[in-house]
PDB file of C-alpha atoms in Angstrom:
ATOM      1  CA  MET M  12     -55.493 -89.019   8.104  1.00 45.00           C
ATOM      2  CA  LYS M  13     -58.004 -86.177   7.765  1.00 45.00           C
ATOM      3  CA  LYS M  14     -58.566 -86.189  11.516  1.00 44.00           C
ATOM      4  CA  TRP M  15     -54.838 -85.753  12.090  1.00 46.00           C
ATOM      5  CA  ILE M  16     -54.695 -82.819   9.682  1.00 45.00           C
ATOM      6  CA  VAL M  17     -57.655 -81.101  11.384  1.00 41.00           C
ATOM      7  CA  THR M  18     -56.040 -81.596  14.810  1.00 45.00           C
ATOM      8  CA  ALA M  19     -52.759 -80.140  13.581  1.00 43.00           C
ATOM      9  CA  ILE M  20     -54.486 -77.101  12.095  1.00 43.00           C
ATOM     10  CA  LEU M  21     -56.424 -76.486  15.326  1.00 43.00           C
ATOM     11  CA  ALA M  22     -53.232 -76.727  17.366  1.00 45.00           C
ATOM     12  CA  LEU M  23     -51.537 -74.226  15.062  1.00 43.00           C
ATOM     13  CA  VAL M  24     -54.441 -71.764  15.308  1.00 40.00           C
ATOM     14  CA  VAL M  25     -54.518 -72.044  19.112  1.00 40.00           C
ATOM     15  CA  GLY M  26     -50.779 -71.488  19.245  1.00 45.00           C
ATOM     16  CA  LEU M  27     -51.006 -68.376  17.044  1.00 39.00           C
ATOM     17  CA  LEU M  28     -53.845 -66.943  19.140  1.00 41.00           C
ATOM     18  CA  ALA M  29     -51.879 -67.530  22.344  1.00 41.00           C
ATOM     19  CA  ALA M  30     -48.841 -65.849  20.836  1.00 41.00           C
ATOM     20  CA  CYS M  31     -50.900 -62.832  19.778  1.00 44.00           C
ATOM     21  CA  GLY M  32     -52.513 -62.609  23.197  1.00 42.00           C
ATOM     22  CA  GLY M  33     -49.130 -62.848  24.902  1.00 40.00           C
ATOM     23  CA  GLY M  34     -47.787 -60.033  22.750  1.00 35.00           C
ATOM     24  CA  SER M  35     -50.738 -57.815  23.665  1.00 30.00           C
ATOM     25  CA  ASN M  36     -50.259 -58.487  27.374  1.00 34.00           C
ATOM     26  CA  GLN M  37     -46.557 -57.708  27.104  1.00 37.00           C
ATOM     27  CA  GLN M  38     -47.321 -54.444  25.338  1.00 38.00           C
ATOM     28  CA  ASN M  39     -49.837 -53.443  28.011  1.00 45.00           C
ATOM     29  CA  ALA M  40     -47.370 -54.354  30.743  1.00 52.00           C
ATOM     30  CA  ALA M  41     -44.703 -52.233  29.072  1.00 74.00           C
ATOM     31  CA  THR M  42     -46.877 -49.086  29.179  1.00 85.00           C
ATOM     32  CA  LYS M  43     -47.272 -47.596  32.651  1.00 94.00           C
ATOM     33  CA  LYS M  44     -50.064 -45.149  33.425  1.00 97.00           C
ATOM     34  CA  ILE M  45     -49.716 -42.324  35.919  1.00 98.00           C
ATOM     35  CA  ILE M  46     -52.120 -39.603  37.020  1.00 98.00           C
ATOM     36  CA  VAL M  47     -50.574 -36.240  37.877  1.00 98.00           C
ATOM     37  CA  GLY M  48     -52.590 -33.536  39.638  1.00 98.00           C
ATOM     38  CA  ALA M  49     -51.865 -29.937  38.700  1.00 98.00           C
ATOM     39  CA  SER M  50     -53.095 -26.368  38.720  1.00 92.00           C
ATOM     40  CA  SER M  51     -54.430 -25.363  35.302  1.00 91.00           C
ATOM     41  CA  VAL M  52     -51.883 -22.602  34.581  1.00 89.00           C
ATOM     42  CA  PRO M  53     -49.016 -23.117  34.029  1.00 93.00           C
ATOM     43  CA  HIS M  54     -48.585 -26.594  35.544  1.00 96.00           C
ATOM     44  CA  ALA M  55     -51.102 -28.533  33.459  1.00 97.00           C
ATOM     45  CA  GLU M  56     -49.928 -26.739  30.318  1.00 97.00           C
ATOM     46  CA  ILE M  57     -46.321 -27.722  30.994  1.00 98.00           C
ATOM     47  CA  LEU M  58     -47.322 -31.320  31.722  1.00 98.00           C
ATOM     48  CA  ASN M  59     -49.353 -31.531  28.526  1.00 98.00           C
ATOM     49  CA  HIS M  60     -46.351 -30.240  26.603  1.00 98.00           C
ATOM     50  CA  VAL M  61     -44.229 -33.211  27.738  1.00 98.00           C
ATOM     51  CA  LYS M  62     -47.027 -35.785  27.491  1.00 98.00           C
ATOM     52  CA  ASP M  63     -46.028 -37.207  24.099  1.00 98.00           C
ATOM     53  CA  LYS M  64     -42.339 -37.364  25.017  1.00 97.00           C
ATOM     54  CA  LEU M  65     -43.242 -39.301  28.141  1.00 98.00           C
ATOM     55  CA  LYS M  66     -45.500 -41.661  26.215  1.00 97.00           C
ATOM     56  CA  ALA M  67     -42.624 -42.426  23.826  1.00 97.00           C
ATOM     57  CA  GLN M  68     -40.769 -43.720  26.906  1.00 97.00           C
ATOM     58  CA  GLY M  69     -43.625 -46.053  27.856  1.00 97.00           C
ATOM     59  CA  VAL M  70     -45.448 -43.817  30.338  1.00 98.00           C
ATOM     60  CA  ASP M  71     -49.034 -42.764  29.639  1.00 98.00           C
ATOM     61  CA  MET M  72     -49.788 -39.678  31.745  1.00 98.00           C
ATOM     62  CA  GLU M  73     -53.231 -38.361  32.620  1.00 98.00           C
ATOM     63  CA  VAL M  74     -53.247 -34.760  33.825  1.00 98.00           C
ATOM     64  CA  GLN M  75     -55.940 -34.041  36.417  1.00 98.00           C
ATOM     65  CA  VAL M  76     -56.593 -30.348  36.978  1.00 97.00           C
ATOM     66  CA  PHE M  77     -57.412 -28.978  40.442  1.00 95.00           C
ATOM     67  CA  ASP M  78     -58.494 -25.436  41.276  1.00 88.00           C
ATOM     68  CA  ASP M  79     -57.340 -25.312  44.889  1.00 87.00           C
ATOM     69  CA  TYR M  80     -54.254 -26.018  47.010  1.00 87.00           C
ATOM     70  CA  VAL M  81     -55.665 -28.732  49.303  1.00 95.00           C
ATOM     71  CA  ILE M  82     -57.263 -31.519  47.275  1.00 97.00           C
ATOM     72  CA  PRO M  83     -54.144 -32.235  45.152  1.00 98.00           C
ATOM     73  CA  ASN M  84     -52.297 -33.201  48.337  1.00 98.00           C
ATOM     74  CA  THR M  85     -55.101 -35.180  49.967  1.00 98.00           C
ATOM     75  CA  ALA M  86     -55.602 -37.069  46.682  1.00 98.00           C
ATOM     76  CA  LEU M  87     -51.878 -37.850  46.606  1.00 98.00           C
ATOM     77  CA  GLU M  88     -51.878 -38.993  50.228  1.00 98.00           C
ATOM     78  CA  ASP M  89     -54.817 -41.301  49.447  1.00 98.00           C
ATOM     79  CA  LYS M  90     -53.008 -42.606  46.317  1.00 97.00           C
ATOM     80  CA  LYS M  91     -55.786 -41.439  44.023  1.00 98.00           C
ATOM     81  CA  ILE M  92     -53.069 -39.778  41.951  1.00 98.00           C
ATOM     82  CA  ASP M  93     -49.392 -40.659  41.488  1.00 98.00           C
ATOM     83  CA  ALA M  94     -47.824 -37.201  41.722  1.00 98.00           C
ATOM     84  CA  ASN M  95     -48.762 -33.556  41.813  1.00 98.00           C
ATOM     85  CA  TYR M  96     -47.251 -30.375  40.457  1.00 98.00           C
ATOM     86  CA  PHE M  97     -48.567 -27.115  41.888  1.00 95.00           C
ATOM     87  CA  GLN M  98     -46.814 -26.203  45.129  1.00 94.00           C
ATOM     88  CA  THR M  99     -43.637 -24.946  46.794  1.00 92.00           C
ATOM     89  CA  VAL M 100     -41.561 -26.654  49.476  1.00 94.00           C
ATOM     90  CA  PRO M 101     -42.590 -24.231  52.277  1.00 89.00           C
ATOM     91  CA  TYR M 102     -46.259 -24.816  51.466  1.00 91.00           C
ATOM     92  CA  LEU M 103     -45.748 -28.591  51.384  1.00 95.00           C
ATOM     93  CA  GLU M 104     -43.872 -28.621  54.692  1.00 94.00           C
ATOM     94  CA  ASP M 105     -46.641 -26.632  56.354  1.00 90.00           C
ATOM     95  CA  PHE M 106     -49.293 -28.901  54.816  1.00 95.00           C
ATOM     96  CA  ASN M 107     -47.571 -32.083  56.018  1.00 97.00           C
ATOM     97  CA  ALA M 108     -47.222 -30.648  59.518  1.00 95.00           C
ATOM     98  CA  LYS M 109     -50.873 -29.596  59.747  1.00 95.00           C
ATOM     99  CA  HIS M 110     -52.484 -32.602  58.083  1.00 97.00           C
ATOM    100  CA  GLY M 111     -50.164 -35.450  59.054  1.00 98.00           C
ATOM    101  CA  THR M 112     -49.590 -36.306  55.381  1.00 98.00           C
ATOM    102  CA  HIS M 113     -46.519 -38.076  54.026  1.00 98.00           C
ATOM    103  CA  ILE M 114     -45.705 -36.218  50.836  1.00 98.00           C
ATOM    104  CA  LYS M 115     -42.168 -35.775  49.537  1.00 98.00           C
ATOM    105  CA  ALA M 116     -40.866 -32.934  47.388  1.00 98.00           C
ATOM    106  CA  LEU M 117     -38.836 -33.745  44.300  1.00 98.00           C
ATOM    107  CA  ASP M 118     -36.916 -31.173  42.230  1.00 96.00           C
ATOM    108  CA  GLY M 119     -38.094 -27.663  41.405  1.00 95.00           C
ATOM    109  CA  ILE M 120     -39.263 -26.996  37.851  1.00 97.00           C
ATOM    110  CA  HIS M 121     -40.215 -23.342  37.699  1.00 96.00           C
ATOM    111  CA  LEU M 122     -40.759 -20.142  39.652  1.00 93.00           C
ATOM    112  CA  GLU M 123     -43.957 -18.188  39.331  1.00 89.00           C
ATOM    113  CA  PRO M 124     -42.560 -14.883  40.511  1.00 91.00           C
ATOM    114  CA  MET M 125     -44.867 -13.210  42.982  1.00 94.00           C
ATOM    115  CA  GLY M 126     -45.605  -9.635  42.014  1.00 95.00           C
ATOM    116  CA  LEU M 127     -46.729  -6.439  43.699  1.00 98.00           C
ATOM    117  CA  TYR M 128     -49.492  -5.012  41.507  1.00 98.00           C
ATOM    118  CA  PRO M 129     -51.197  -1.604  41.657  1.00 98.00           C
ATOM    119  CA  GLY M 130     -54.895  -1.473  42.441  1.00 98.00           C
ATOM    120  CA  LYS M 131     -56.555   1.840  43.281  1.00 97.00           C
ATOM    121  CA  GLU M 132     -53.076   3.319  43.747  1.00 97.00           C
ATOM    122  CA  THR M 133     -50.203   3.281  41.235  1.00 95.00           C
ATOM    123  CA  ALA M 134     -47.498   5.107  43.184  1.00 96.00           C
ATOM    124  CA  LYS M 135     -44.293   3.214  43.979  1.00 94.00           C
ATOM    125  CA  GLN M 136     -44.524   4.454  47.560  1.00 95.00           C
ATOM    126  CA  PRO M 137     -47.682   3.770  49.559  1.00 97.00           C
ATOM    127  CA  LYS M 138     -49.888   6.475  50.985  1.00 97.00           C
ATOM    128  CA  LYS M 139     -50.727   6.566  54.674  1.00 97.00           C
ATOM    129  CA  GLY M 140     -53.113   3.768  55.583  1.00 98.00           C
ATOM    130  CA  ALA M 141     -52.743   1.981  52.230  1.00 98.00           C
ATOM    131  CA  VAL M 142     -54.570  -1.374  52.067  1.00 98.00           C
ATOM    132  CA  ILE M 143     -52.586  -4.233  50.540  1.00 98.00           C
ATOM    133  CA  ALA M 144     -54.139  -7.617  49.805  1.00 98.00           C
ATOM    134  CA  ILE M 145     -51.976 -10.735  50.175  1.00 98.00           C
ATOM    135  CA  PRO M 146     -52.644 -14.514  50.038  1.00 96.00           C
ATOM    136  CA  ASP M 147     -54.175 -15.952  53.189  1.00 95.00           C
ATOM    137  CA  ASP M 148     -52.225 -19.247  53.284  1.00 89.00           C
ATOM    138  CA  VAL M 149     -49.190 -19.379  55.568  1.00 88.00           C
ATOM    139  CA  SER M 150     -46.298 -19.760  53.133  1.00 85.00           C
ATOM    140  CA  ASN M 151     -47.561 -17.445  50.384  1.00 90.00           C
ATOM    141  CA  GLY M 152     -48.651 -14.860  52.910  1.00 94.00           C
ATOM    142  CA  ALA M 153     -45.171 -14.826  54.432  1.00 93.00           C
ATOM    143  CA  ARG M 154     -43.655 -14.658  50.960  1.00 92.00           C
ATOM    144  CA  ALA M 155     -45.799 -11.604  50.164  1.00 96.00           C
ATOM    145  CA  LEU M 156     -44.733  -9.902  53.383  1.00 96.00           C
ATOM    146  CA  LYS M 157     -41.064 -10.508  52.505  1.00 94.00           C
ATOM    147  CA  LEU M 158     -41.568  -8.945  49.051  1.00 95.00           C
ATOM    148  CA  LEU M 159     -43.147  -5.872  50.637  1.00 96.00           C
ATOM    149  CA  GLU M 160     -40.320  -5.633  53.168  1.00 96.00           C
ATOM    150  CA  ALA M 161     -37.818  -5.771  50.287  1.00 93.00           C
ATOM    151  CA  GLN M 162     -39.457  -2.607  48.889  1.00 95.00           C
ATOM    152  CA  GLY M 163     -38.833  -0.831  52.201  1.00 96.00           C
ATOM    153  CA  TRP M 164     -42.540  -0.455  52.933  1.00 97.00           C
ATOM    154  CA  PHE M 165     -42.180  -1.879  56.445  1.00 98.00           C
ATOM    155  CA  LYS M 166     -39.914  -4.126  58.505  1.00 98.00           C
ATOM    156  CA  LEU M 167     -40.596  -7.601  59.844  1.00 97.00           C
ATOM    157  CA  THR M 168     -39.397  -9.467  62.929  1.00 97.00           C
ATOM    158  CA  PRO M 169     -35.847 -10.513  62.010  1.00 95.00           C
ATOM    159  CA  ASN M 170     -34.487 -14.094  61.977  1.00 92.00           C
ATOM    160  CA  LYS M 171     -37.907 -15.708  62.099  1.00 91.00           C
ATOM    161  CA  LYS M 172     -38.766 -18.870  60.148  1.00 87.00           C
ATOM    162  CA  LEU M 173     -40.648 -18.109  56.973  1.00 83.00           C
ATOM    163  CA  ASN M 174     -43.709 -20.197  57.817  1.00 80.00           C
ATOM    164  CA  ASP M 175     -43.934 -18.465  61.198  1.00 89.00           C
ATOM    165  CA  LEU M 176     -44.174 -14.953  59.718  1.00 93.00           C
ATOM    166  CA  THR M 177     -47.567 -13.239  59.807  1.00 96.00           C
ATOM    167  CA  LYS M 178     -48.780  -9.656  59.554  1.00 97.00           C
ATOM    168  CA  LYS M 179     -48.355  -9.484  63.344  1.00 97.00           C
ATOM    169  CA  ASP M 180     -44.593  -9.511  62.680  1.00 98.00           C
ATOM    170  CA  ILE M 181     -44.685  -6.048  61.076  1.00 98.00           C
ATOM    171  CA  ILE M 182     -42.627  -4.156  63.642  1.00 96.00           C
ATOM    172  CA  GLU M 183     -41.913  -0.890  61.802  1.00 97.00           C
ATOM    173  CA  ASN M 184     -44.751   0.514  59.710  1.00 98.00           C
ATOM    174  CA  PRO M 185     -44.309   4.273  59.157  1.00 97.00           C
ATOM    175  CA  ASN M 186     -47.164   4.498  56.657  1.00 97.00           C
ATOM    176  CA  ASN M 187     -49.560   2.426  58.776  1.00 98.00           C
ATOM    177  CA  ILE M 188     -50.065  -0.072  55.944  1.00 98.00           C
ATOM    178  CA  GLN M 189     -53.087  -2.320  56.398  1.00 98.00           C
ATOM    179  CA  ILE M 190     -52.721  -5.975  55.326  1.00 98.00           C
ATOM    180  CA  LYS M 191     -55.852  -7.690  54.018  1.00 98.00           C
ATOM    181  CA  GLU M 192     -55.599 -11.494  53.711  1.00 98.00           C
ATOM    182  CA  MET M 193     -57.587 -13.155  50.932  1.00 97.00           C
ATOM    183  CA  GLN M 194     -57.772 -16.491  49.146  1.00 94.00           C
ATOM    184  CA  ALA M 195     -54.957 -16.439  46.599  1.00 92.00           C
ATOM    185  CA  SER M 196     -57.194 -17.220  43.625  1.00 90.00           C
ATOM    186  CA  MET M 197     -59.463 -14.241  44.440  1.00 95.00           C
ATOM    187  CA  LEU M 198     -56.729 -11.599  44.420  1.00 97.00           C
ATOM    188  CA  PRO M 199     -56.782 -10.660  40.697  1.00 96.00           C
ATOM    189  CA  ARG M 200     -60.550 -10.093  40.840  1.00 95.00           C
ATOM    190  CA  ALA M 201     -60.321  -8.027  44.036  1.00 96.00           C
ATOM    191  CA  ILE M 202     -57.427  -5.818  42.946  1.00 96.00           C
ATOM    192  CA  GLY M 203     -59.737  -2.878  42.215  1.00 95.00           C
ATOM    193  CA  GLU M 204     -61.007  -2.930  45.785  1.00 97.00           C
ATOM    194  CA  VAL M 205     -57.604  -2.398  47.452  1.00 98.00           C
ATOM    195  CA  ASP M 206     -54.663  -0.063  46.920  1.00 98.00           C
ATOM    196  CA  TYR M 207     -52.210  -2.843  46.012  1.00 98.00           C
ATOM    197  CA  ALA M 208     -52.143  -6.630  45.863  1.00 98.00           C
ATOM    198  CA  VAL M 209     -49.355  -9.193  46.044  1.00 98.00           C
ATOM    199  CA  ILE M 210     -50.331 -12.007  43.695  1.00 96.00           C
ATOM    200  CA  ASN M 211     -48.922 -15.436  42.844  1.00 89.00           C
ATOM    201  CA  GLY M 212     -47.703 -15.756  39.255  1.00 88.00           C
ATOM    202  CA  ASN M 213     -50.230 -18.369  38.149  1.00 84.00           C
ATOM    203  CA  TYR M 214     -53.210 -16.374  39.402  1.00 89.00           C
ATOM    204  CA  ALA M 215     -51.760 -13.160  37.981  1.00 92.00           C
ATOM    205  CA  MET M 216     -51.611 -14.811  34.537  1.00 88.00           C
ATOM    206  CA  GLU M 217     -55.177 -16.075  34.840  1.00 87.00           C
ATOM    207  CA  GLY M 218     -56.228 -12.489  35.696  1.00 91.00           C
ATOM    208  CA  GLY M 219     -54.420 -11.003  32.687  1.00 91.00           C
ATOM    209  CA  LEU M 220     -51.635  -9.466  34.773  1.00 93.00           C
ATOM    210  CA  THR M 221     -48.134  -9.534  33.293  1.00 91.00           C
ATOM    211  CA  PRO M 222     -44.721  -8.717  34.816  1.00 90.00           C
ATOM    212  CA  ASP M 223     -44.552  -5.337  33.032  1.00 91.00           C
ATOM    213  CA  LYS M 224     -47.615  -4.237  35.042  1.00 94.00           C
ATOM    214  CA  ALA M 225     -46.030  -5.048  38.413  1.00 96.00           C
ATOM    215  CA  LEU M 226     -44.351  -2.514  40.674  1.00 97.00           C
ATOM    216  CA  ALA M 227     -41.982  -5.249  41.949  1.00 95.00           C
ATOM    217  CA  MET M 228     -41.308  -8.894  41.121  1.00 93.00           C
ATOM    218  CA  GLU M 229     -39.300 -11.768  42.550  1.00 89.00           C
ATOM    219  CA  LYS M 230     -36.236 -12.403  40.386  1.00 81.00           C
ATOM    220  CA  LYS M 231     -34.553 -15.499  38.961  1.00 77.00           C
ATOM    221  CA  GLY M 232     -31.567 -16.469  41.101  1.00 76.00           C
ATOM    222  CA  SER M 233     -32.973 -14.701  44.170  1.00 76.00           C
ATOM    223  CA  ASP M 234     -33.586 -16.315  47.536  1.00 78.00           C
ATOM    224  CA  ALA M 235     -37.252 -16.390  46.551  1.00 76.00           C
ATOM    225  CA  ALA M 236     -36.431 -18.425  43.435  1.00 76.00           C
ATOM    226  CA  LYS M 237     -34.521 -20.954  45.523  1.00 81.00           C
ATOM    227  CA  THR M 238     -37.206 -21.164  48.192  1.00 88.00           C
ATOM    228  CA  PHE M 239     -40.400 -20.900  46.169  1.00 89.00           C
ATOM    229  CA  ALA M 240     -39.713 -22.976  43.077  1.00 93.00           C
ATOM    230  CA  ASN M 241     -42.740 -25.050  42.128  1.00 95.00           C
ATOM    231  CA  ILE M 242     -41.937 -28.698  42.651  1.00 97.00           C
ATOM    232  CA  VAL M 243     -43.235 -32.114  41.675  1.00 98.00           C
ATOM    233  CA  ALA M 244     -44.345 -34.062  44.750  1.00 98.00           C
ATOM    234  CA  VAL M 245     -45.071 -37.756  45.376  1.00 98.00           C
ATOM    235  CA  LYS M 246     -46.209 -39.934  48.250  1.00 98.00           C
ATOM    236  CA  GLU M 247     -43.209 -40.989  50.358  1.00 98.00           C
ATOM    237  CA  GLY M 248     -41.759 -44.198  48.950  1.00 97.00           C
ATOM    238  CA  ASP M 249     -42.727 -43.424  45.348  1.00 98.00           C
ATOM    239  CA  GLU M 250     -39.796 -41.161  44.535  1.00 96.00           C
ATOM    240  CA  ASN M 251     -37.777 -43.974  42.935  1.00 96.00           C
ATOM    241  CA  ARG M 252     -40.535 -45.318  40.706  1.00 98.00           C
ATOM    242  CA  GLU M 253     -39.205 -45.559  37.157  1.00 98.00           C
ATOM    243  CA  GLU M 254     -42.157 -43.717  35.623  1.00 98.00           C
ATOM    244  CA  ILE M 255     -41.687 -40.823  38.091  1.00 98.00           C
ATOM    245  CA  LYS M 256     -37.992 -40.610  37.178  1.00 98.00           C
ATOM    246  CA  LYS M 257     -38.933 -40.455  33.503  1.00 98.00           C
ATOM    247  CA  LEU M 258     -41.450 -37.684  34.245  1.00 98.00           C
ATOM    248  CA  MET M 259     -38.791 -35.638  36.015  1.00 98.00           C
ATOM    249  CA  ALA M 260     -36.332 -36.140  33.148  1.00 98.00           C
ATOM    250  CA  VAL M 261     -38.702 -34.793  30.495  1.00 98.00           C
ATOM    251  CA  LEU M 262     -39.786 -31.892  32.712  1.00 98.00           C
ATOM    252  CA  LYS M 263     -36.150 -30.862  33.247  1.00 98.00           C
ATOM    253  CA  SER M 264     -35.184 -31.063  29.576  1.00 98.00           C
ATOM    254  CA  ASP M 265     -33.890 -28.229  27.383  1.00 98.00           C
ATOM    255  CA  ASP M 266     -37.066 -28.502  25.314  1.00 98.00           C
ATOM    256  CA  THR M 267     -39.243 -27.835  28.371  1.00 98.00           C
ATOM    257  CA  LYS M 268     -37.057 -24.893  29.383  1.00 98.00           C
ATOM    258  CA  LYS M 269     -37.474 -23.362  25.927  1.00 98.00           C
ATOM    259  CA  PHE M 270     -41.238 -23.949  26.037  1.00 98.00           C
ATOM    260  CA  ILE M 271     -41.567 -22.153  29.391  1.00 97.00           C
ATOM    261  CA  GLU M 272     -39.434 -19.199  28.342  1.00 95.00           C
ATOM    262  CA  GLU M 273     -41.204 -18.681  25.008  1.00 96.00           C
ATOM    263  CA  LYS M 274     -44.774 -19.234  26.206  1.00 95.00           C
ATOM    264  CA  TYR M 275     -44.788 -17.301  29.477  1.00 92.00           C
ATOM    265  CA  LYS M 276     -42.287 -14.504  28.749  1.00 89.00           C
ATOM    266  CA  GLY M 277     -41.165 -13.962  32.335  1.00 88.00           C
ATOM    267  CA  SER M 278     -44.447 -14.751  34.091  1.00 88.00           C
ATOM    268  CA  VAL M 279     -43.026 -18.240  34.652  1.00 92.00           C
ATOM    269  CA  ILE M 280     -39.268 -18.849  34.956  1.00 92.00           C
ATOM    270  CA  PRO M 281     -37.547 -22.251  34.646  1.00 94.00           C
ATOM    271  CA  VAL M 282     -35.226 -22.943  37.579  1.00 92.00           C
ATOM    272  CA  PHE M 283     -33.356 -26.019  36.306  1.00 91.00           C
TER     273      PHE M 283
END
């Protein structure tokens, strides 16, 4: 009789332990983890803002910060991360073409308006031979040239694809403006060495430059805003993953829009 009771108790304990273990496994299975690569400002800050909201939907997101424009894409191609958030469509298209990568753009989240900032010169019209620093990568360099053309400082070859534009396409240059190409991240630190600089919004913020200090800025609703919105990107085939869809939903929420507008005060503009 005692043996039967002991056996029954053991069976009950084993059953309870199995049930507890099964519940733990189900909970772990319900929570998906993703790693998203991002530039530190503003991308990582925006991602960290939505982190808790995403976790409430069963997605645990790790934000991995990168300080360049190459590794976030190679890491995505190699599936070391699940998504990245730092680039524009023209940059991505050029990167895919040059590196044979298979990265797909999702929706745009924000615009970091590129600005024309004074360096050694503050005049709204350049002097003869003025030196202007611009980013040295293809898409941002072309974007900078288009902003300068919009100010009437020179004219570019018409009807040319954006990613094909270079400083060699300056066809009318009455003030003999000299274009100096530099790594985008270096521009805020080098601004005192040139007459003007055209700087990406994220690097301008990191260098303490605000829109009120710029001589010209890209505007919300402009062609630049449509073309150069910063997008979330994934490896081709991952765009329909449920956790990626949930990430996009929280990024494009009214709460995120309010966060961007209040925190960055025009240095970053939501585009959704």
